[in-house]
Each structure stands twice: as C-alpha cells, then as structure tokens.
Amino acid sequence: MAGGTQGVSFKKGITLRKTYFKEVEMFVFFIALIVLLAGCRGTDYPPELVSYGQSADTLQVGESAVFWAVAVDPDGDQVTYSWSASQGYFVDPEEDTVIWQSPENPAVNNVNIQVIITDATGLSFIKNFEIVLTSGPVQQDTTGNQPPGIVDYGQSLSKALLGEKVSFWIHAEDPEDDRIFYFWTSSSGIFSCIVDSAVNWWPNDVGNTVSVGVIAYDSNGAMTSHVFQLNVNNGAWKNGSQIPVDLSSPGTVVLDGKIYVFGGNSHGQTLNTTYIYDPTTDTWTRGADMPTARAGPAAAAYNGGIYVFGGKVVETNEFLNVNEVYDPASNTWETKTPMPTARQRHVALTVGDRIYVIGGFDGNQFYAINEVYDPEADKWETKTSMFTPRDRLAGIVYDGYIYCIGGGQSGFSTVDANERYDPKTDTWEKLSPMPIGRRGIGYGVIGDLIVVFSGKLSSGDYTNRIDAYSISQDKWISSFPGKPTPCESPASATINDTIYLIGGWDYYTPTLNINEIFYRE
C-alpha cells in the first residue's frame, strides 16, 4: 500500500477512512482548520490535497489498481477531478477515487498517472502518481496487512440492451479475517446499490464497451479491485425464412424451441393452417390443419399440447368461442370445452396449471374479461377483469405475473395501458403506461425488458417505433432502431432472448409473409 493520508471519498458522500491517523477527529479537525484559514484570506486559492494514495506500486500486466486523491477548497468552492494515464484507462476518470485498468501490452513498464483537481473559479492542483508493470505475479508484502483476495466473481450478461438489468457479483476473502467492504463504480449506468457484494446495474448509454469496477477493501484499508466489461447496444435486426403464406392476426406460441403459427387472415381469407418454424434450421414445416378456420385466435401451451381459443371467420364476420388443442407429437387435433365468451384478438397465457384468456372483441364490445381455463379438468372459471377493455393487446408472462400492454378500442382509438395481473392474489396493478398508445403491436421479452414493436397509431398510421419496458425499474426506454417493416398484428414469439415477428398487416400488401428477427447485437 502506497500513499499519504489514506482517506477515500466515494460517490454519495461515502467515505472510506483508510488513514494513518489514529483518531477520526484529527482528520475532521484538519479539514476544519483549512476552512477556518480560508476565512482569513482575501484572495481565491486553489484546492488543497488532504488525502491521496494507490492500492499498489507494482502491478502485473492486465490487472487493475485503485488511485485516490481527496481535496478541499480553502474558499469553499466545489472541486472536480480529471484523471489521465500514459497507458491503460480509467473506469470513471471524474471521481476522487478511480479504478485504473492496465494495458495488456504496455509500451513501457513505468506508467504515469495524473489527476488535475480544479475549483469553480478554474484554479487547480495537480498530483502525479507512478506505477510499475511486471509480466509475472507481484509478490505480496507479508510483513504488513494483506489485501483481500478475490475468490469468485461474475456477471449475468456480456451483452446487454439499453436499459436491460445486468447482475454483477464478487466474493473476496481476507488473509487476516478482517471485515471486507465493497464499492462499485462505472462510467455510466445506474446501480441498485454500490456497497454490496452483489449488485444490479442498468445501462443508460450505448457504447461499444462499458466498464464496471468494484473495490474490495478490508477494515484496515488494504484493497484489491476488479473490472468487468460488457457491450451495451440498442439491438439489431436480421431476416429469417419467410412464412409460406401471407397472414396477419394468427395465434402464436412457442413450444420446445419451435414457433407454432395458427390460422389468421390472408387477404380477406380465413385460414385454418398450422405452420411450424424451427429457428435452428431457419425452416418452415406444415402441421395438421385446425378443425376450425379462424383469424385473431389466441394460443397457449400446456403440458406438451397447444390450446387455440376463439377467433373470427372473416368472410361471415362470425365470432367464435371454439377451444381446440393440438398435439405436436401425434400431429392431431381435439375439441375441448368452448370459451364462455366468443371473441377475437385476445391473449392466452399459461401460468402454472391454468391458461388465462384476457381481453378481446366480439363485434360489439371490447372486453377486459379474464376467463381462466383448467386443461386438466377441461373447465372454465372467471377471474378479476383487467382495468382497461381492449383488443389487439400484448400479453406476456414474466416471473409468474401477466403483463397486458397497449391495444385498441373503437375506430382508431388506441390504448397506452400497462397492467400487471397476479394470478396468486387475483389482483391487477397499473404500471407505467407506454409512451405512445398503439394497437396490434408485436412484442417479446429480452432479459427483464418487454419490447413492443410497431403497431397502429390513433391517427390510423402504422409506425416502426420500438419501446422497451424495464420490469425491474417500471420505466420505458425508447432509443432503439425502428422495425424494418411497419405493420400491425404480426405473430410474435421469443426464444432465447431473440424476438421473431412474423407476417402482419400494412398499408400496401396488406398481409405480409415477413420474418423479422430482433436480438442483442
């Protein structure tokens, strides 16, 4: 450990008092004396350094070190910090305490570190440090207090979307069994906490590489550090193999890594088709046709079977309450007890051993109803309705909760509602609404983000807009590239944090056979 008075001031006023003073009061007295002397001066003075240091004088190539320089201004001005190095880089170069990452291939072994401390009037103080890089492990000084040793660390993602939650963790042990503390810092983003061994972090800026650093230090001031790195991006698009038929408003579900697309509207014709997409081979196959042709059904998987509920016959404008189950293993269909309420453009979502069929439209009424199907007993019951009646909504299951987002009502009216249902308590909760209401949105889940795509606005226009809802923060993020083809009512499916948007309806075609795929870049 090298340095002068070793008091490290971090963000949010957290002070790590690694000091040679035996009494904290002496440090406080020293700062107070500087401020008192400032009152006797008639001119402005630059900041004065009261604490500085570094975690190591010698470091193995590729490792990181901690530097700190704490100053006060005699005139009471606010001070700022600007760190620079002849090699390597800093995690956050504008703090009083920083983590410096050494280069993998240094030009020279001696590295010069400098911090410029400036007050509000522009007066500054410069402090220089030096550290020596070695190719082999650095022998620890066994005569004094030893720093903690890192025995485990990790991160949940190496790539993250803007606003997506990332978890970091580290475990350190101290040779002298001293108590260990932690401090986290990053060049951007928001932490759930900065003093725990495990933290969540949300990126708020897109960059090729973002660094997240942690310091582990013991009760006697010895410290070690680690730097994590990840890529933060706002997603990318690619095209998959097109579905063999133009369609919109099909029923869609994922089962065993494949996407099943049932029925839909194809240029005014009601479909009874079953198409199966395998992302691993980028190929489509045909399954057995549904017994009942329909557009706007909802599909949900349970125990190896796929249940397809309701829909509409486009040619006759007949709304259906039919309930048919498809067995992929035998490629056969079976008719089950129909829904209590005939409707189309609703959602069906499986939680536990129940399927929740929510919302929809029957030609006269927009529904908020929540009808629940028990596949084992082949029976229906009614649960608490959501707050907002609507059709063409997004329905997502995440961590045992159901999220119902957006949708439409009469005419071109759109809904921005975001409502969460808890099946355990049969209660609904209103969450942060979409930035812009729209109906017929595509949707999927990446990490803890519910991503909604395109859809139709209240103006009647189609939009390529993308918004992402952070479940862990209850907030929306909107800085994403637009959907290549604006449309409404595509088939929507998520597999392994990749979202597939298939078909849809737009101004010109009007039904589409596209397969647009959104993923972390």
Coordinates of C-alpha atoms in Angstrom, one line a residue, residues 242-247 266 511-514:
Q242 CA -40.5 -16.2 -44.8
I243 CA -43.6 -18.0 -43.7
P244 CA -45.2 -19.8 -46.7
V245 CA -48.4 -17.7 -46.7
D246 CA -49.2 -14.0 -46.2
L247 CA -51.1 -13.6 -43.0
S266 CA -54.7 -13.8 -45.6
T511 CA -50.9 -9.0 -45.4
L512 CA -47.3 -10.0 -45.1
N513 CA -45.1 -13.1 -45.0
I514 CA -42.0 -11.5 -43.5

